[in-house]
Structures are given as C-alpha cells and as structure tokens.
C-alpha cells in the first residue's frame, strides 16, 4: 500500500507541476499539501499544512496589529473558559484544535487568483484520487466500508470525505472548468460517491449547488441538465432501498424518516439538550467534554453533530457568542451591492459551510477545520475571480 501511496502522490506532484506552471513555488507547495490531505495520514498532512500556513502568515505576510490583538483575546477567553470556568478535565488535543481553528480565521486574508487556482486544483486532484479509490474498492474489489476506508480518505470517515469531495468536485470544478460537460461529469461522480458513502447531505446539497451554478449557462443546457438530473435521480431511486423502512442508511427515505431513523431524532435531541445544560454549566463542560454531556442525555456520541450545540456543551454562553462571531465573519465576505450572479461562487461556499455547521461540528476534526478554512479563504478571495 505504501508503494501505491508513493506512486499516486508522485504522479499528483507531476500533474501539479504541469498544470500550475505559471504560479509561484509557494502556491504549488500549498496545492500539493491539499492533495496530500487525502493520503489518510491525518497528523502528518495537517502538521505540514499548519507549518506552511505559519510560514506564510508570519514570515511572508506579516500579521497586522489588530489581528495580533484578536489572537490574544481569543486565546485568553477560550483558555480561561476551558481551564478555569469548569471543574472537568479539558481534552488538550481538542482545545488545541479549537484554538487553531480560531487562529486560522483570524489571520485569513484576501488572496490573488493564483492562490485560488492552487487551492481549487489541490481540492480537485485530491478528489479524483479519492474517487478512483472508492470506485475501485466498491465495483472491483467489493470491499468498501467504513472500516476499510483508511487511505485515500479524510480522517477515514464517510462524512469528512464527502465534505472534501464537495469542494473538489462541485466548488473547484466551477472555478477550474468552463465547459459544462466537465462540470456535469464532476457532478455525476460526486452524486455517485454521495450514494456510496451514504451521505444524505452530500447528495442533497451537491444537487442544489450544481443547479445554482448552472442556471445561467448559455448553451442549450436545459435539455442536458434535465436528462442528467433525471438519469442520476433514476439511478439512485432504482438502487435505493427507500421502500425498506427498516434500513436507517437509505439516502432518500432517511431524509424525512423520523420514526425509524434514530439519527434524525438524536440530532434534534442533542441540539435542544445543549441549551438545557446552560443553567447547570454556564461555562460549559470544558473543551472535549461534549461526549460526557451527551451521555447524561443517554446519547453515545463524541460530538453533537452541530457547531452551536458543540460549543454550548463545551463553552456554555461563550459558545453562543463564538458561534455568532463565526457566522458574522463568514457572511462578511458577501457584498450587498454586488448582484447574486457575481457572487454565486462565494455564496455557494458560505451557504454550504453554514448548512454543514448545522449538521456537523466543524472544529471537532483538524482536517475538517483546514478544509473549512480553505473554503472560506476562497470565498474571501472571490473578488479576484473575474468570471463570478
């Protein structure tokens, strides 16, 4: 397997060197590091990216004074709340992940077109590697499962892998390609992978934002889009077990199945339960202690599958304030005076991140935090993308 990994990422490096000939070596390295996120080596790939971002932020582009002040107050508030505000033991690794997630957003800045191209190319090539691995595992070796998804994935999980694939096959294809046939192919691959990885959010949001991007295509796209959509929908309907109400993993039926699909009920219970804990734990249970709070509700999960709920469980009222600042921050990239068509690219990114923050805890996993950071940086740099 290691020989395969070496060959795949060496070939990816050659592709990047060819397609990114006109950009700086720094942007090429960043693009390759994003591709390397798909290797399955979570800590190695995340550490390499963080080292690159530290170099880029503090040595190449020196931070502004107000950013340093924001960094001080953010670290101080999270640290005091985590270590002095409650009596529970703090998970230092998750504390560090939360700090990193916040600092990434504090030091974010508007970048140029070449940066956007390098990030999108990294997402796209990484998604092609993951797609090939999943399709080969399923259709040739018939061995695709959550347990075997170790390499060529994001943190060895279905949900985080589809999160990466959305940016690679839906967002990046919109930036990199002008031909509608290429975008349709990427959408078809993404839809198939959403089905194989049992991602309801991926299947639904992928279709939604694909439609958003293709509304204004000037060629005779209506018939092409109609046929492709009907084909994809027909494929998944015929291959779905939605008439089997005992299957909790069915994509189509489980979206509205609140009776037999306990996942939906648990998510609602986890969100409502977070606010019930505020009276007993106004400063939260401490970073990394969401699972202990959930156990009191009779739910066994490491996190709350919701950004707000997760931060409320861990930080109490500070978590509500932190969530508010997070949403305001990402929404600031949208320009009120610009038309919708000019901002479709950034609106799709921001809307997707907001929806996923309702469905997942974005800071719970360092790889998800990095993917979210790069997504937001693309949205902030969108004004340098003349075709949007």
Coordinates of C-alpha atoms in Angstrom, one line a residue:
X1 CA 0.0 0.0 0.0
X2 CA 2.8 2.4 0.8
X3 CA 4.3 1.9 -2.6
X4 CA 0.9 2.7 -4.1
X5 CA 0.7 5.8 -2.0
X6 CA 4.1 7.0 -3.1
X7 CA 3.3 6.4 -6.8
X8 CA 0.0 8.1 -6.6
X9 CA 1.2 11.3 -4.9
X10 CA 4.4 11.4 -7.0
X11 CA 2.1 11.3 -10.1
X12 CA -0.1 14.0 -8.5
X13 CA 3.0 16.2 -7.9
X14 CA 3.9 15.8 -11.6
X15 CA 0.4 16.9 -12.6
X16 CA 0.5 19.9 -10.4
X17 CA 3.9 21.0 -11.7
X18 CA 2.4 20.8 -15.2
X19 CA -0.9 22.5 -14.7
X20 CA 0.4 25.2 -12.3
X21 CA 3.4 26.2 -14.3
X22 CA 2.8 29.9 -14.1
X23 CA 2.2 30.3 -10.4
X24 CA 4.8 30.6 -7.6
X25 CA 6.5 27.6 -6.0
X26 CA 4.8 28.6 -2.7
X27 CA 1.3 28.1 -4.3
X28 CA 2.4 24.9 -5.9
X29 CA 3.5 23.5 -2.5
X30 CA 0.2 24.5 -1.0
X31 CA -1.7 22.8 -3.7
X32 CA 0.3 19.6 -3.2
X33 CA -0.3 19.7 0.6
X34 CA -4.0 19.9 0.0
X35 CA -3.8 16.9 -2.3
X36 CA -1.8 15.1 0.4
X37 CA -4.6 15.6 2.9
X38 CA -6.3 12.7 1.1
X39 CA -3.5 10.2 2.0
X40 CA -5.0 9.1 5.3
X41 CA -2.0 10.4 7.3
X42 CA -4.1 12.9 9.3
X43 CA -1.5 14.3 11.7
X44 CA 1.4 14.3 9.2
X45 CA -0.6 16.1 6.5
X46 CA -2.3 18.6 8.9
X47 CA 1.1 19.4 10.6
X48 CA 2.7 20.1 7.2
X49 CA -0.2 22.4 6.2
X50 CA -0.1 24.2 9.5
X51 CA 3.7 24.7 9.3
X52 CA 3.2 26.1 5.8
X53 CA 0.4 28.5 7.0
X54 CA 2.6 29.7 9.9
X55 CA 5.4 30.4 7.5
X56 CA 3.0 32.1 5.1
X57 CA 1.3 34.2 7.8
X58 CA 4.2 35.3 10.0
X59 CA 7.2 35.4 7.6
X60 CA 5.9 36.1 4.1
X61 CA 2.9 38.3 5.1
X62 CA 3.4 39.8 8.5
X63 CA 0.2 39.9 10.5
X64 CA -1.5 43.2 11.3
X65 CA -1.6 44.6 14.8
X66 CA -5.4 44.2 15.1
X67 CA -5.0 40.5 14.2
X68 CA -2.5 40.0 17.0
X69 CA -4.8 41.7 19.4
X70 CA -7.7 39.5 18.3
X71 CA -5.4 36.4 18.7
X72 CA -4.6 37.4 22.2
X73 CA -8.2 37.9 23.3
X74 CA -9.4 34.8 21.6
X75 CA -6.8 32.5 23.1
X76 CA -7.2 34.2 26.5
X77 CA -11.0 33.8 26.6
X78 CA -11.0 30.2 25.3
X79 CA -8.2 29.3 27.8
X80 CA -9.8 30.9 30.8
X81 CA -13.2 29.4 30.0
X82 CA -11.8 26.0 29.4
X83 CA -9.4 25.7 32.3
X84 CA -10.9 27.9 35.0
X85 CA -14.6 28.1 34.1
X86 CA -15.4 24.4 35.0
X87 CA -14.2 21.6 37.1
X88 CA -13.9 19.0 34.3
X89 CA -10.7 17.8 32.7
X90 CA -10.0 19.5 29.4
X91 CA -9.0 17.5 26.4
X92 CA -5.9 19.3 25.4
X93 CA -5.8 18.0 21.8
X94 CA -9.3 19.2 21.1
X95 CA -8.5 22.5 22.9
X96 CA -5.6 22.9 20.6
X97 CA -7.8 22.1 17.5
X98 CA -10.3 24.8 18.6
X99 CA -7.5 27.4 19.1
X100 CA -6.1 26.5 15.6
X101 CA -9.5 26.8 14.0
X102 CA -10.0 30.3 15.5
X103 CA -6.5 31.5 14.6
X104 CA -6.9 30.3 11.0
X105 CA -9.9 32.5 10.6
X106 CA -8.3 35.5 12.5
X107 CA -5.3 35.5 10.1
X108 CA -7.3 34.9 6.9
X109 CA -6.9 37.5 4.2
X110 CA -7.9 38.2 0.6
X111 CA -5.7 36.3 -1.8
X112 CA -5.0 36.6 -5.5
X113 CA -6.2 34.5 -8.4
X114 CA -3.1 32.2 -8.4
X115 CA -3.9 31.2 -4.8
X116 CA -7.4 30.4 -5.7
X117 CA -6.2 28.3 -8.6
X118 CA -3.7 26.4 -6.5
X119 CA -6.3 25.6 -3.7
X120 CA -9.0 24.6 -6.2
X121 CA -6.5 22.4 -8.2
X122 CA -5.4 20.7 -4.9
X123 CA -9.0 20.0 -4.0
X124 CA -9.8 18.7 -7.5
X125 CA -6.8 16.4 -7.9
X126 CA -7.3 15.2 -4.3
X127 CA -10.9 14.4 -5.1
X128 CA -10.0 12.5 -8.2
X129 CA -7.7 10.3 -6.1
X130 CA -10.4 9.6 -3.5
X131 CA -13.0 9.0 -6.2
X132 CA -10.8 6.5 -8.0
X133 CA -10.0 4.7 -4.8
X134 CA -13.7 4.4 -3.7
X135 CA -15.0 3.3 -7.1
X136 CA -12.3 0.7 -7.4
X137 CA -12.9 -0.6 -3.9
X138 CA -16.6 -0.8 -4.5
X139 CA -17.0 -2.0 -8.1
X140 CA -13.9 -4.1 -8.5
X141 CA -12.9 -5.4 -5.0
X142 CA -16.4 -5.1 -3.4
X143 CA -14.6 -4.1 -0.2
X144 CA -15.9 -0.5 0.5
X145 CA -16.8 0.0 4.2
X146 CA -16.2 2.5 7.0
X147 CA -13.6 0.1 8.4
X148 CA -11.6 -0.3 5.2
X149 CA -11.7 3.5 4.3
X150 CA -8.2 4.2 5.8
X151 CA -6.1 5.6 3.0
X152 CA -7.3 7.9 0.2
X153 CA -9.9 9.5 2.5
X154 CA -10.3 12.3 5.0
X155 CA -9.8 11.0 8.6
X156 CA -11.1 7.6 7.5
X157 CA -14.7 8.7 7.7
X158 CA -17.5 8.9 5.2
X159 CA -18.8 12.3 6.3
X160 CA -15.5 14.1 6.3
X161 CA -14.5 12.5 3.0
X162 CA -17.7 13.8 1.3
X163 CA -17.0 17.2 2.8
X164 CA -13.7 17.4 1.0
X165 CA -15.2 16.0 -2.2
X166 CA -17.8 18.8 -2.3
X167 CA -15.1 21.4 -2.5
X168 CA -13.2 19.3 -5.0
X169 CA -15.9 18.2 -7.4
X170 CA -18.6 20.9 -7.1
X171 CA -16.8 24.1 -6.0
X172 CA -13.5 23.6 -7.7
X173 CA -14.9 22.3 -10.9
X174 CA -16.9 25.6 -11.2
X175 CA -13.7 27.6 -10.8
X176 CA -11.4 25.4 -13.0
X177 CA -13.6 24.5 -15.9
X178 CA -15.6 26.5 -18.4
X179 CA -17.2 23.6 -20.4
X180 CA -20.5 22.4 -18.9
X181 CA -19.8 18.8 -19.9
X182 CA -16.8 18.7 -17.4
X183 CA -19.0 20.1 -14.6
X184 CA -21.7 17.6 -15.3
X185 CA -19.2 14.8 -15.2
X186 CA -17.9 16.0 -11.8
X187 CA -21.4 16.3 -10.5
X188 CA -22.3 12.8 -11.6
X189 CA -19.2 11.4 -9.9
X190 CA -20.0 13.4 -6.7
X191 CA -23.6 12.1 -6.7
X192 CA -22.4 8.5 -7.1
X193 CA -19.9 8.9 -4.3
X194 CA -22.5 10.5 -2.1
X195 CA -24.7 7.4 -2.6
X196 CA -21.8 5.0 -1.9
X197 CA -20.7 6.9 1.2
X198 CA -24.3 7.2 2.4
X199 CA -24.3 10.9 2.6
X200 CA -27.7 12.5 2.6
X201 CA -26.3 16.0 3.0
X202 CA -23.8 15.4 0.2
X203 CA -26.5 14.1 -2.2
X204 CA -28.9 16.9 -1.5
X205 CA -26.5 19.8 -1.3
X206 CA -24.5 18.6 -4.3
X207 CA -27.6 18.7 -6.4
X208 CA -28.7 22.1 -5.0
X209 CA -25.5 23.9 -5.7
X210 CA -24.9 22.2 -9.0
X211 CA -28.3 23.7 -10.1
X212 CA -27.2 27.1 -8.6
X213 CA -24.0 27.1 -10.7
X214 CA -25.7 26.0 -14.0
X215 CA -28.7 28.2 -14.0
X216 CA -27.1 30.8 -16.4
X217 CA -25.3 28.5 -18.8
X218 CA -26.0 30.0 -22.2
X219 CA -25.8 26.9 -24.4
X220 CA -28.7 24.6 -24.7
X221 CA -28.3 23.4 -21.2
X222 CA -31.9 22.8 -20.2
X223 CA -32.2 19.5 -22.0
X224 CA -28.7 18.4 -21.0
X225 CA -29.3 19.2 -17.3
X226 CA -32.8 17.7 -17.4
X227 CA -31.5 14.4 -18.8
X228 CA -28.5 14.2 -16.5
X229 CA -30.6 15.0 -13.4
X230 CA -33.3 12.5 -14.3
X231 CA -30.7 9.9 -15.1
X232 CA -28.9 10.4 -11.7
X233 CA -32.2 10.6 -9.8
X234 CA -33.5 7.5 -11.6
X235 CA -30.3 5.6 -10.9
X236 CA -30.4 6.3 -7.2
X237 CA -34.1 5.7 -6.9
X238 CA -33.8 2.3 -8.6
X239 CA -30.8 1.4 -6.5
X240 CA -32.2 2.8 -3.3
X241 CA -33.9 0.8 -0.5
X242 CA -36.2 3.7 0.3
X243 CA -39.3 1.4 0.3
X244 CA -37.5 -0.6 3.0
X245 CA -38.3 1.4 6.2
X246 CA -36.1 -0.7 8.3
X247 CA -32.9 0.5 6.6
X248 CA -31.6 3.5 8.5
X249 CA -28.9 4.3 6.0
X250 CA -31.1 4.8 2.9
X251 CA -30.4 8.2 1.4
X252 CA -33.7 9.2 0.0
X253 CA -36.1 7.8 2.7
X254 CA -34.0 8.7 5.7
X255 CA -34.0 12.4 4.9
X256 CA -37.7 12.6 6.1
X257 CA -37.8 9.4 8.2
X258 CA -38.1 10.5 11.8
X259 CA -39.7 7.3 13.0
X260 CA -37.2 4.6 12.3
X261 CA -34.1 6.7 11.6
X262 CA -32.8 7.5 15.1
X263 CA -30.0 9.7 13.7
X264 CA -32.5 12.4 12.9
X265 CA -34.1 12.3 16.4
X266 CA -30.8 12.2 18.1
X267 CA -29.5 15.3 16.3
X268 CA -32.6 17.2 17.4
X269 CA -32.2 15.9 20.9
X270 CA -28.5 16.9 21.0
X271 CA -29.2 20.5 19.9
X272 CA -32.1 21.0 22.4
X273 CA -30.1 19.3 25.2
X274 CA -27.3 21.8 24.8
X275 CA -29.4 24.8 26.0
X276 CA -30.8 22.8 28.9
X277 CA -27.3 22.4 30.3
X278 CA -26.6 26.2 30.5
X279 CA -28.2 26.6 33.9
X280 CA -26.0 23.9 35.4
X281 CA -22.9 24.6 33.4
X282 CA -22.9 28.3 32.2
X283 CA -19.2 28.0 31.3
X284 CA -19.7 24.6 29.6
X285 CA -18.3 21.2 30.4
X286 CA -14.9 22.1 29.0
X287 CA -13.4 21.6 25.5
X288 CA -13.5 18.0 24.6
X289 CA -16.2 17.0 27.1
X290 CA -19.2 17.1 24.8
X291 CA -19.4 13.3 24.9
X292 CA -19.8 13.3 28.7
X293 CA -22.6 15.9 28.5
X294 CA -24.3 13.8 25.8
X295 CA -24.1 10.6 28.0
X296 CA -26.3 12.4 30.5
X297 CA -28.9 12.6 27.8
X298 CA -28.5 8.9 27.0
X299 CA -26.7 9.6 23.8
X300 CA -23.3 8.0 22.9
X301 CA -21.5 10.3 20.5
X302 CA -18.1 12.0 20.6
X303 CA -19.6 15.3 19.5
X304 CA -23.0 17.0 19.0
X305 CA -23.2 17.0 15.1
X306 CA -23.9 20.7 15.4
X307 CA -21.4 23.6 15.7
X308 CA -23.5 25.7 18.0
X309 CA -24.6 22.8 20.2
X310 CA -21.0 21.5 20.5
X311 CA -19.7 24.9 21.5
X312 CA -22.5 25.4 24.0
X313 CA -21.8 22.0 25.6
X314 CA -18.1 22.8 25.9
X315 CA -18.0 26.6 26.5
X316 CA -21.5 27.5 27.7
X317 CA -22.6 31.1 27.0
X318 CA -19.2 31.8 25.4
X319 CA -20.0 29.1 22.9
X320 CA -23.1 31.1 21.8
X321 CA -21.1 34.3 21.4
X322 CA -18.4 32.4 19.5
X323 CA -20.9 30.9 17.1
X324 CA -22.4 34.3 16.5
X325 CA -19.0 35.8 15.6
X326 CA -18.3 32.8 13.3
X327 CA -21.4 33.3 11.2
X328 CA -20.9 37.1 11.1
X329 CA -17.3 36.5 10.0
X330 CA -18.1 34.2 7.1
X331 CA -21.1 36.3 6.0
X332 CA -18.9 39.4 5.8
X333 CA -17.4 38.1 2.5
X334 CA -20.8 38.7 0.7
X335 CA -21.0 42.1 -0.9
X336 CA -24.5 43.6 -0.5
X337 CA -24.0 45.9 -3.6
X338 CA -23.0 43.1 -5.9
X339 CA -25.5 41.0 -7.8
X340 CA -26.3 37.4 -7.0
X341 CA -24.8 36.2 -10.3
X342 CA -21.5 37.9 -9.4
X343 CA -21.3 36.2 -6.1
X344 CA -22.7 32.7 -6.8
X345 CA -19.3 31.1 -6.2
X346 CA -18.8 32.6 -2.7
X347 CA -22.5 32.3 -1.8
X348 CA -22.3 28.5 -2.6
X349 CA -19.3 28.1 -0.3
X350 CA -20.7 30.2 2.5
X351 CA -24.1 28.5 2.3
X352 CA -22.6 25.0 2.3
X353 CA -20.4 25.8 5.3
X354 CA -23.4 27.2 7.2
X355 CA -25.5 24.2 6.4
X356 CA -22.7 21.8 7.4
X357 CA -22.1 23.7 10.6
X358 CA -25.7 22.8 11.5
X359 CA -25.1 19.1 10.6
X360 CA -21.6 18.7 12.0
X361 CA -19.0 20.1 14.4
X362 CA -16.5 21.8 12.1
X363 CA -13.8 22.2 14.7
X364 CA -14.0 18.6 16.0
X365 CA -11.6 17.3 13.4
X366 CA -8.4 19.2 12.3
X367 CA -8.8 18.1 8.7
X368 CA -12.4 19.5 8.6
X369 CA -11.1 22.7 10.1
X370 CA -8.5 23.0 7.4
X371 CA -11.0 22.3 4.6
X372 CA -13.3 24.9 6.1
X373 CA -10.5 27.4 6.3
X374 CA -9.5 26.9 2.7
X375 CA -13.2 27.1 1.7
X376 CA -13.7 30.5 3.5
X377 CA -10.4 31.8 2.1
X378 CA -11.8 31.1 -1.4
X379 CA -15.0 33.0 -0.6
X380 CA -13.0 36.0 0.7
X381 CA -10.8 36.0 -2.4
X382 CA -13.7 35.6 -4.7
X383 CA -13.5 39.3 -5.9
X384 CA -10.3 38.3 -7.7
X385 CA -12.2 35.7 -9.7
X386 CA -13.4 37.8 -12.6
X387 CA -15.8 35.2 -14.1
X388 CA -18.0 35.1 -11.0

